[in-house]
CSV table of C-alpha atoms in Angstrom, one decimal:
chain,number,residue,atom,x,y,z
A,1,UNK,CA,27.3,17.9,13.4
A,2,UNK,CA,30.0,18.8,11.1
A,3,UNK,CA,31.4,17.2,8.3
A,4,UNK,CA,30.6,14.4,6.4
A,5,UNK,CA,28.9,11.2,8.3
A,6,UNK,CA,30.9,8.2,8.4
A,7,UNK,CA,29.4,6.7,11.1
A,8,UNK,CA,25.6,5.7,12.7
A,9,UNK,CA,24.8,3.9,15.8
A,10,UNK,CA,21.5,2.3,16.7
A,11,UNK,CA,20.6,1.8,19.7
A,12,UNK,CA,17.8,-0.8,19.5
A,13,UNK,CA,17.8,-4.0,17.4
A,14,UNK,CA,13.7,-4.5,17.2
A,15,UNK,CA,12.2,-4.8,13.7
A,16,UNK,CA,12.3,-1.3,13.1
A,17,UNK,CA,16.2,-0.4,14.8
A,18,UNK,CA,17.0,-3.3,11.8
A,19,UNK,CA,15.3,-1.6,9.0
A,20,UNK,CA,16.9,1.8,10.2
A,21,UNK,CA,20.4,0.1,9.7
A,22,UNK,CA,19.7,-1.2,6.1
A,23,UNK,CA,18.5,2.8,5.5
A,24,UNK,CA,21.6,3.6,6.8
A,25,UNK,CA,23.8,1.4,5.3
A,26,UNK,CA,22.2,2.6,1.8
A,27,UNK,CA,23.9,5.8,2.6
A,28,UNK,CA,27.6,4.1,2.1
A,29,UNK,CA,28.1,4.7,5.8
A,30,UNK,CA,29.5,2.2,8.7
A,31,UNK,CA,26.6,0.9,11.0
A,32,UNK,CA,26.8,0.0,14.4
A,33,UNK,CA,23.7,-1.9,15.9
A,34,UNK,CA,23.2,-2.2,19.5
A,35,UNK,CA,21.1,-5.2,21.1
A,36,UNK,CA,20.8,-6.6,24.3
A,37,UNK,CA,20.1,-10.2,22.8
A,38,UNK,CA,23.0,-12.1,22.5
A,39,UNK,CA,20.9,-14.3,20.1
A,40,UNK,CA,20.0,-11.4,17.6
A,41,UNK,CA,23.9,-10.1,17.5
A,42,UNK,CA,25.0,-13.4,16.8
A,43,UNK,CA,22.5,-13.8,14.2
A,44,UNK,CA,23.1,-10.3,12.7
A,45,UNK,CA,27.1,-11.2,12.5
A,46,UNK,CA,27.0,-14.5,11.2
A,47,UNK,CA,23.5,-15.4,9.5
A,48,UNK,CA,23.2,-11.3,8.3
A,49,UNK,CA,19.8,-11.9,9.4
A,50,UNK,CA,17.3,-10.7,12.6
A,51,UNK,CA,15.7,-14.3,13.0
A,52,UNK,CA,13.7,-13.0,16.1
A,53,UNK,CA,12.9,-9.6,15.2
A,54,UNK,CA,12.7,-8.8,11.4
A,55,UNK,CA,13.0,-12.8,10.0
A,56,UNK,CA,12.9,-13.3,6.4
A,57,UNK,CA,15.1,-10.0,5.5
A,58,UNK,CA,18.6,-10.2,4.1
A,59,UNK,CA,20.7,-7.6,6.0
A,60,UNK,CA,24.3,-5.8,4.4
A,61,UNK,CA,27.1,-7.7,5.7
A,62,UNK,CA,28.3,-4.0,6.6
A,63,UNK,CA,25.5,-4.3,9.2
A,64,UNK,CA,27.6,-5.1,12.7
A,65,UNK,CA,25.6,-5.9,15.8
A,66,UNK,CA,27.0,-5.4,19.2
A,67,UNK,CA,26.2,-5.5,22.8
A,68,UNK,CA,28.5,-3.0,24.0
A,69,UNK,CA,26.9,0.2,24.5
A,70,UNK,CA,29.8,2.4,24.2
A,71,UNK,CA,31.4,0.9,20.7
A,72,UNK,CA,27.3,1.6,19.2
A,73,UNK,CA,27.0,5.5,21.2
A,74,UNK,CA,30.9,6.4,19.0
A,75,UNK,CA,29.2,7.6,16.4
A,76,UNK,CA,28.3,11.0,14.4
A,77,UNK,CA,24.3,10.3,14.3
A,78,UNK,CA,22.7,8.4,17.1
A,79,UNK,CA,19.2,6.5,16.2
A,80,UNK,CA,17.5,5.7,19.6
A,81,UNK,CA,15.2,2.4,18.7
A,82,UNK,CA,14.6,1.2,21.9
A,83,UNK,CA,11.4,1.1,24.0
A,84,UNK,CA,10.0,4.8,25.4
A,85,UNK,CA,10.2,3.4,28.8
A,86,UNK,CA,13.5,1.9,28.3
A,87,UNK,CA,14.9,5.0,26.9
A,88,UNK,CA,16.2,7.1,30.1
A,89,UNK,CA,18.0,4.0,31.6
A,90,UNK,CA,20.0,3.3,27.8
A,91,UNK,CA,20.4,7.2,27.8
A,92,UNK,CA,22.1,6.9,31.1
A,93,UNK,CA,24.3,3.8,30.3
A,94,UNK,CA,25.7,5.4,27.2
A,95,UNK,CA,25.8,9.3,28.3
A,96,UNK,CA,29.5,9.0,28.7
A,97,UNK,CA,30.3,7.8,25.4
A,98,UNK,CA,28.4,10.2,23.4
A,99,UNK,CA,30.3,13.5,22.1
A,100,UNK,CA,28.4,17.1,22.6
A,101,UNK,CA,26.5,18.5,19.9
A,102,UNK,CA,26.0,14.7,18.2
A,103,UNK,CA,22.2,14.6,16.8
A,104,UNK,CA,20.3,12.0,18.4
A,105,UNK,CA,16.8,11.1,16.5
A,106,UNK,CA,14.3,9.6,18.9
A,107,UNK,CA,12.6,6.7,16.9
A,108,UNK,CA,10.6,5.4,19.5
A,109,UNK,CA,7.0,6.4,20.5
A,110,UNK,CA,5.7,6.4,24.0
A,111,UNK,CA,5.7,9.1,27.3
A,112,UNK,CA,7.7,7.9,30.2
A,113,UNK,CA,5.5,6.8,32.3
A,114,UNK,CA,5.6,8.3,36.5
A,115,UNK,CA,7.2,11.7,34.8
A,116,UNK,CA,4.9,12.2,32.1
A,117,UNK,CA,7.4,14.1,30.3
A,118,UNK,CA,8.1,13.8,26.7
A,119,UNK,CA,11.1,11.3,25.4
A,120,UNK,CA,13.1,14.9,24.3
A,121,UNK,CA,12.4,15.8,27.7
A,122,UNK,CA,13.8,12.6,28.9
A,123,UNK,CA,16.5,13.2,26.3
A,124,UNK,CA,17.9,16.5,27.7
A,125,UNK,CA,18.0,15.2,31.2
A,126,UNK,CA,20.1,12.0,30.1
A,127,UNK,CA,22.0,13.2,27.4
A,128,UNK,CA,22.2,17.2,27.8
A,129,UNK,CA,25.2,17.3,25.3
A,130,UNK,CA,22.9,15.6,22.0
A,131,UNK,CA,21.4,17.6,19.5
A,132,UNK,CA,17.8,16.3,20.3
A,133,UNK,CA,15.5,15.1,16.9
A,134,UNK,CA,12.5,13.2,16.5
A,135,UNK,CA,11.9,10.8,13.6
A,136,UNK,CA,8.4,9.5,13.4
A,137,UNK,CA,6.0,8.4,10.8
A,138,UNK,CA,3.7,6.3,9.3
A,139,UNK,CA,6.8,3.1,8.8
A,140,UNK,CA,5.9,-0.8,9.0
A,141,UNK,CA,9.7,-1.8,9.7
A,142,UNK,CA,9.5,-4.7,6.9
A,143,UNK,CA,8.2,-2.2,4.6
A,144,UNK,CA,11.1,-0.4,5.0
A,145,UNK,CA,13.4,-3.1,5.1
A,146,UNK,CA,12.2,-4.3,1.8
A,147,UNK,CA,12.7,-1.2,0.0
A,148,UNK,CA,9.1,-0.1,-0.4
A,149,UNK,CA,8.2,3.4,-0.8
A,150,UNK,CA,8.2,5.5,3.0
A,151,UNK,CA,7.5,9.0,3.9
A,152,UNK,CA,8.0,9.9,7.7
A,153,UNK,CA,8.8,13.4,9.7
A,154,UNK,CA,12.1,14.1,11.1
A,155,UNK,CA,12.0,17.3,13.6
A,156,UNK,CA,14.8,18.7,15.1
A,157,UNK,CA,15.2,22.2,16.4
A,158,UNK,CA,16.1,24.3,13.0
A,159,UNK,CA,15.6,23.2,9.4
A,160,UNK,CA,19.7,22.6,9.1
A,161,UNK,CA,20.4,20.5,11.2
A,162,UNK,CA,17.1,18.3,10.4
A,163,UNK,CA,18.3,19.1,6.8
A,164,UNK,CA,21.6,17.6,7.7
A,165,UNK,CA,20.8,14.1,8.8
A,166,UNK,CA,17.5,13.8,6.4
A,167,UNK,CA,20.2,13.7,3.6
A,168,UNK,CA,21.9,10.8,5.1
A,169,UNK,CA,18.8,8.7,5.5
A,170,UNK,CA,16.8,9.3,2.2
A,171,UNK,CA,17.2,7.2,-0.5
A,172,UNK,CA,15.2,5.9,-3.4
A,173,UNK,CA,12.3,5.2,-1.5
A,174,UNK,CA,12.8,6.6,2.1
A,175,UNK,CA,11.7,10.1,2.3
A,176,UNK,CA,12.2,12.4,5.4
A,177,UNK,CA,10.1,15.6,5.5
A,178,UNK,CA,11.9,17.7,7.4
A,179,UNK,CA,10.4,20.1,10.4
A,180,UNK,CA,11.2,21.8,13.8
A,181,UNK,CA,7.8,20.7,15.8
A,182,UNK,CA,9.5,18.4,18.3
A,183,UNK,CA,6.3,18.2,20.1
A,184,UNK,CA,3.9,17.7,17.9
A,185,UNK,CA,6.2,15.0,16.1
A,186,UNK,CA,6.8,13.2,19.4
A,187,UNK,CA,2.5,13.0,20.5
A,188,UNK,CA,1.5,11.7,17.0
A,189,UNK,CA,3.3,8.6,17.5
A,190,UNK,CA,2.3,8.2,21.3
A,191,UNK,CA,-1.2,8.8,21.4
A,192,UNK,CA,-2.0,7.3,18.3
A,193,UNK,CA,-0.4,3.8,19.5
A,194,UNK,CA,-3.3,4.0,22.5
A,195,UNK,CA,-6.1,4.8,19.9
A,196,UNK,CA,-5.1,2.1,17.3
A,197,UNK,CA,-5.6,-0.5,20.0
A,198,UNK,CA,-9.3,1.1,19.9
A,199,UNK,CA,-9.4,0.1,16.2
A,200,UNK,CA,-8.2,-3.1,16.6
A,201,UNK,CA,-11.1,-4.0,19.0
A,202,UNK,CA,-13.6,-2.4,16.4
A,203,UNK,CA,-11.8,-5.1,13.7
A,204,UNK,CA,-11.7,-8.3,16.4
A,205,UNK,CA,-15.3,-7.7,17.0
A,206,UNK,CA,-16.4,-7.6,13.9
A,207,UNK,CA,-18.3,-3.9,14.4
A,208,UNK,CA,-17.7,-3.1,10.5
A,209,UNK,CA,-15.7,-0.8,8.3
A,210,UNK,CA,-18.7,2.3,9.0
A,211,UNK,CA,-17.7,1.5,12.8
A,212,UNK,CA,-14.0,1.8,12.2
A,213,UNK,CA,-13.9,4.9,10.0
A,214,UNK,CA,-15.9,6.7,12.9
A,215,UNK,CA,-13.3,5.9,15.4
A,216,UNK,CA,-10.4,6.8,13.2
A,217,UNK,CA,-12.1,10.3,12.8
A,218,UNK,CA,-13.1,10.6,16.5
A,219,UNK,CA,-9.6,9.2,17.5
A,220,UNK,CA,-7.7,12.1,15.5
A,221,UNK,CA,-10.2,14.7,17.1
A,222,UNK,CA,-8.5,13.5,20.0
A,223,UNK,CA,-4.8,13.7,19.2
A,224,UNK,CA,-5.8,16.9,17.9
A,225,UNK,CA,-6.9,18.4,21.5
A,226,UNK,CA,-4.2,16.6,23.2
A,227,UNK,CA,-1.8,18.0,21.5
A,228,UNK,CA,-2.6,21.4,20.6
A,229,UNK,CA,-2.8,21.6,24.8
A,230,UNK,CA,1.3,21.4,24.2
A,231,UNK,CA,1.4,23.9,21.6
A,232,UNK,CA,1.4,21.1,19.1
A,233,UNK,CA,1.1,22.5,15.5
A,234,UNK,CA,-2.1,22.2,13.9
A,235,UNK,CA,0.1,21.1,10.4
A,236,UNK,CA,1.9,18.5,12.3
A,237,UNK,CA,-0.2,16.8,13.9
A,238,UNK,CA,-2.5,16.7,10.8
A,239,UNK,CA,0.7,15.9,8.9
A,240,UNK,CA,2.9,12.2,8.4
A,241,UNK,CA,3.8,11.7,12.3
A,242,UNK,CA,-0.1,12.4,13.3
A,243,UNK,CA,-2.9,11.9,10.8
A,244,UNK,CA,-0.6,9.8,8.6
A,245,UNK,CA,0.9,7.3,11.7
A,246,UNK,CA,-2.7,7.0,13.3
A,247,UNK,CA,-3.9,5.6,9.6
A,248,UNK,CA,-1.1,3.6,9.1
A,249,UNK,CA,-1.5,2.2,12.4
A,250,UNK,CA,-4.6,1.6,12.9
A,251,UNK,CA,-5.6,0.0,9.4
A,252,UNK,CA,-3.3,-2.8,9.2
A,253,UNK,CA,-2.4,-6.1,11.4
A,254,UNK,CA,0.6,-5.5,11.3
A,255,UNK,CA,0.7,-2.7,13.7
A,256,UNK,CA,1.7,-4.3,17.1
A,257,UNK,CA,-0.7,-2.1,18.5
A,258,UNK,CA,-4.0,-2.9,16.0
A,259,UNK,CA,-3.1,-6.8,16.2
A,260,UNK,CA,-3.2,-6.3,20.3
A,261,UNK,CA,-6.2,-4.7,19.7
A,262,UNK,CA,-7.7,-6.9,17.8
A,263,UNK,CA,-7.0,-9.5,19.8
A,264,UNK,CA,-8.7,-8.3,23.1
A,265,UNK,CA,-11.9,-7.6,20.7
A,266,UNK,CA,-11.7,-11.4,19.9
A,267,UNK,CA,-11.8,-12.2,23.9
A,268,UNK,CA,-8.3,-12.8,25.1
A,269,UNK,CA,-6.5,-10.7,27.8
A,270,UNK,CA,-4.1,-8.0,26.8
A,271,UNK,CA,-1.7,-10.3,29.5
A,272,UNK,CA,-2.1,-13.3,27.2
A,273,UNK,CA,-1.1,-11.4,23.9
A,274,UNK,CA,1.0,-9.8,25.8
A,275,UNK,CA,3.0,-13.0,27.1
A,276,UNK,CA,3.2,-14.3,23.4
A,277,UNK,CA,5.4,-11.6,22.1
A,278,UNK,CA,9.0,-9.9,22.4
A,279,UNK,CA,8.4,-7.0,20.8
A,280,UNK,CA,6.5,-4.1,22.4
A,281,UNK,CA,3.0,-3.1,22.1
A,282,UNK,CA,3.9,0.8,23.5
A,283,UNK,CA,0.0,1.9,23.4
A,284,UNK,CA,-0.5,-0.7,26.5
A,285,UNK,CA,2.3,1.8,28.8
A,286,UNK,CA,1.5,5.3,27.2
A,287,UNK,CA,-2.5,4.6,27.6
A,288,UNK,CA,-2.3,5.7,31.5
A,289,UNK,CA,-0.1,8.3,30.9
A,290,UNK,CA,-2.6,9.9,28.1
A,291,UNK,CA,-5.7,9.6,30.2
A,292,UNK,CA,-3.7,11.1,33.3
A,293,UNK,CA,-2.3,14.0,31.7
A,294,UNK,CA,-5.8,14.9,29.9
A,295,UNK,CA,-7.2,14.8,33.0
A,296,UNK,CA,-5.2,17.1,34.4
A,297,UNK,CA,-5.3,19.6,31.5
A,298,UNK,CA,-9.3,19.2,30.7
A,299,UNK,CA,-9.0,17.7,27.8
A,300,UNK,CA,-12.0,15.4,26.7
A,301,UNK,CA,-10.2,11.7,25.4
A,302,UNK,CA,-13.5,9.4,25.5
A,303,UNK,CA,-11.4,6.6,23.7
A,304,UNK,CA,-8.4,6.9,25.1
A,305,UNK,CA,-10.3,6.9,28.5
A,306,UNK,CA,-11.6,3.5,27.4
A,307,UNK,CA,-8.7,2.3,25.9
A,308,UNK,CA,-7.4,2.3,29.3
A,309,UNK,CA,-9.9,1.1,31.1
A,310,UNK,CA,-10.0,-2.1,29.1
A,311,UNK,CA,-6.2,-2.9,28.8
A,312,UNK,CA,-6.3,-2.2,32.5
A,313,UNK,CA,-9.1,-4.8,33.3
A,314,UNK,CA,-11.9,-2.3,34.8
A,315,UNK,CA,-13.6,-2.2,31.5
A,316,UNK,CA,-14.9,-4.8,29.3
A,317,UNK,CA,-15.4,-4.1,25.7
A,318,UNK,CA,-18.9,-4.2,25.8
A,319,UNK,CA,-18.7,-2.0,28.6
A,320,UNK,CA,-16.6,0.6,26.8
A,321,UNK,CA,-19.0,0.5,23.9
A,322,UNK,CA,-21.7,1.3,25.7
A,323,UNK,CA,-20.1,4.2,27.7
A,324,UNK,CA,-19.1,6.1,24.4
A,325,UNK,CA,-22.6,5.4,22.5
A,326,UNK,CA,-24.1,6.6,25.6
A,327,UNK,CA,-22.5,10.0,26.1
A,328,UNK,CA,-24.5,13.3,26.3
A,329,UNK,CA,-25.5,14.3,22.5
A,330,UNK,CA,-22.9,17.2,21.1
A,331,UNK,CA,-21.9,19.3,17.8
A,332,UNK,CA,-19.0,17.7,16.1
A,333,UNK,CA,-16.7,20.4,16.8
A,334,UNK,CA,-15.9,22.9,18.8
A,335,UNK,CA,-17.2,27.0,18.2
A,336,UNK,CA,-14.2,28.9,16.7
C-alpha cells in the first residue's frame, strides 16, 4: 500500500463488518460496505441504520452499502467480515477486482472446514495478489460501534505494513497493537470460539463462578498447546487475540458463542438456537476441525473434545461432565 487511504471496503455487513465501517469512517475516509441482504443495504442507505444486524446504532451517512461485490473489493484496504467458511467462495467472487499488493485484514474467526487450513491460507489461494493481515481481538461489535474503549491485534507480515493500516483504524478509543504472528493471531480467535461454548454450558447450568474460572484456565491451557503445535508465539497467544478474546468471549452473553453455550446448558438443542438466529455462532463449524486436527498432531484438547461431542449430538452435557471429572489424575503442567 502506498500513499494515503482514501478508500476501505468491507466485505461483510454482520454486527461487527458495521462497527468496522463507523471505525473507518472516523478516519475521514470513503466506506464501501458489502452485504448480501438486500434488506440491510437498503436500510444502511436510507434509515443509516443495520435494523437486522447492529439495531439501535446510528451509522455516518458516509457509510454506503452495496451488493455488488466488485464496487466494495475497489478499494485501497480490504476488511474481510464475512463468515470463515464463507470466506474462500467471496474471495473467489471478488479476486478479479482486487489490485496486487492491496492489504486485506481477515476479521473473521474460524478454520475452513474439509481443508483444515488457516483463513491466510485460504487467503493466498483465493486472492494471491493481497497483502494478507489478520485483525483479531477481544471486540463486542456494539461496543465498538458505540465508541467504547477497544484494544485488538492486527498482524501482518512486517511491522510497516501492519503499522500502515493500524494508523487508519485507531482512533480515540480503538487501539490496534500491531504484530507479525499471523498464526497465532488467526488460532486465538478460532479455538477460543469452540471453548466459550464450554463456558456458556458451565453458566446455563448453573455449575458456579469456581466452575467457570477452572474452565477458562484449563480452556487457555489448551489454545496454548494447539497453537504452539503451529509455531504459535507464546506472547501472542497469551496476548489480546488469545488470552484476551477467550475472556472476552467467554464472560459475557453477548458473545454469540457463550449465549449458544449457554443455551444448550439450559436444555435446548444447538439446532434450536441455531434456527433462531442470522448471525453466526463460528465455534459450532471450527469445533470438528479443532478436535480433528489435535488428533492428528497429539495434542491433548479434553474440552474441545467435548465441545464437539455435544454440539454434535453424541454427548450430553452430563455426559461430558463426567468424562472430564473422570480423567486419569495429572500435574498441571507439563516438565520443561
Amino acid at each position: 500500500m502506498s500513499g494515503a487511504v482514501a478508500r476501505i471496503g468491507i466485505i461483510g455487513a454482520g454486527a461487527w463488518g458495521t462497527a468496522l465501517a463507523c471505525l473507518a469512517r472516523q478516519a475521514g475516509v470513503d466506506v464501501v460496505l458489502w452485504a448480501r441482504e438486500p434488506e440491510v443495504i437498503d436500510a444502511i442507505n436510507k434509515q443509516h441504520e443495520n435494523t437486522l444486524f447492529l439495531p439501535g446504532i446510528a451509522l455516518d451517512r458516509g457509510i454506503l452499502a452495496t451488493g455488488d461485490l466488485a464496487e466494495a473489493a475497489q478499494a485501497d484496504i480490504l476488511l474481510l467480515v464475512c463468515p470463515a467458511q464463507a470466506l474462500r467462495s467471496v474471495g473467489q467472487d471478488m479476486a478479479a477486482h482486487v489490485g496486487p499488493d492491496t492489504p486485506v485484514a481477515i476479521c473473521a474467526k474460524g478454520l475452513e472446514r474439509g481443508t483444515h487450513k488457516l483463513m491466510t491460507e485460504v487467503l493466498a489461494e483465493v486472492l494471491p495478489q493481497a497483502e494478507p493481515m489478520v485483525l483479531s481481538g477481544p471486540s463486542f461489535a456494539a461496543d465498538v460501534a458505540r465508541g467504547l474503549p477497544t484494544a485488538v491485534t492486527l498482524a501482518a507480515r512486517t511491522h510497516d505494513r501492519a503499522l500502515a493500516v493500524a494508523a487508519t483504524l485507531a482512533g480515540p478509543t480503538f487501539r490496534p497493537y500491531i504484530g507479525t504472528d499471523l498464526i497465532g493471531a488467526q488460532i486465538g480467535g478460532a479455538v477460543k470460539n469452540v471453548l466459550a461454548i464450554a463456558c456458556g454450558i458451565v453458566e446455563g447450568r448453573k455449575l458456579g463462578d469456581s466452575a467457570r474460572a477452572s474452565l477458562m484456565t484449563r480452556a487457555f491451557a489448551e489454545l496454548t498447546r494447539f497453537g504452539r503445535s503451529f509455531g504459535a508465539h507464546a506472547k501472542t497467544l497469551a496476548g489480546l487475540s488469545g488470552l484476551g478474546d477467550l475472556i472476552l468471549t467467554c464472560s459475557s452473553l453477548q458473545s454469540r458463542n457463550m449465549s449458544l453455550g449457554y443455551a444448550i446448558g439450559e436444555g435446548r438443542s444447538v439446532d434450536e438456537v441455531l434456527g433462531e438466529r442470522r448471525s453466526v455462532s463460528e465455534g459450532v463449524y471450527t469445533a470438528g476441525v479443532v478436535v480433528e486436527l489435535a488428533e492428528q498432531r497429539g495434542i491433548d484438547m479434553p474440552i474441545a473434545r467435548a465441545v464437539h461431542g455435544i454440539v454434535e449430538g453424541r454427548l450430553t452435557v452430563q455426559q461430558a461432565i463426567e468424562d472430564l471429572f473422570n480423567r486419569p489424575l495429572k500435574a498441571e503442567f507439563e516438565p520443561g
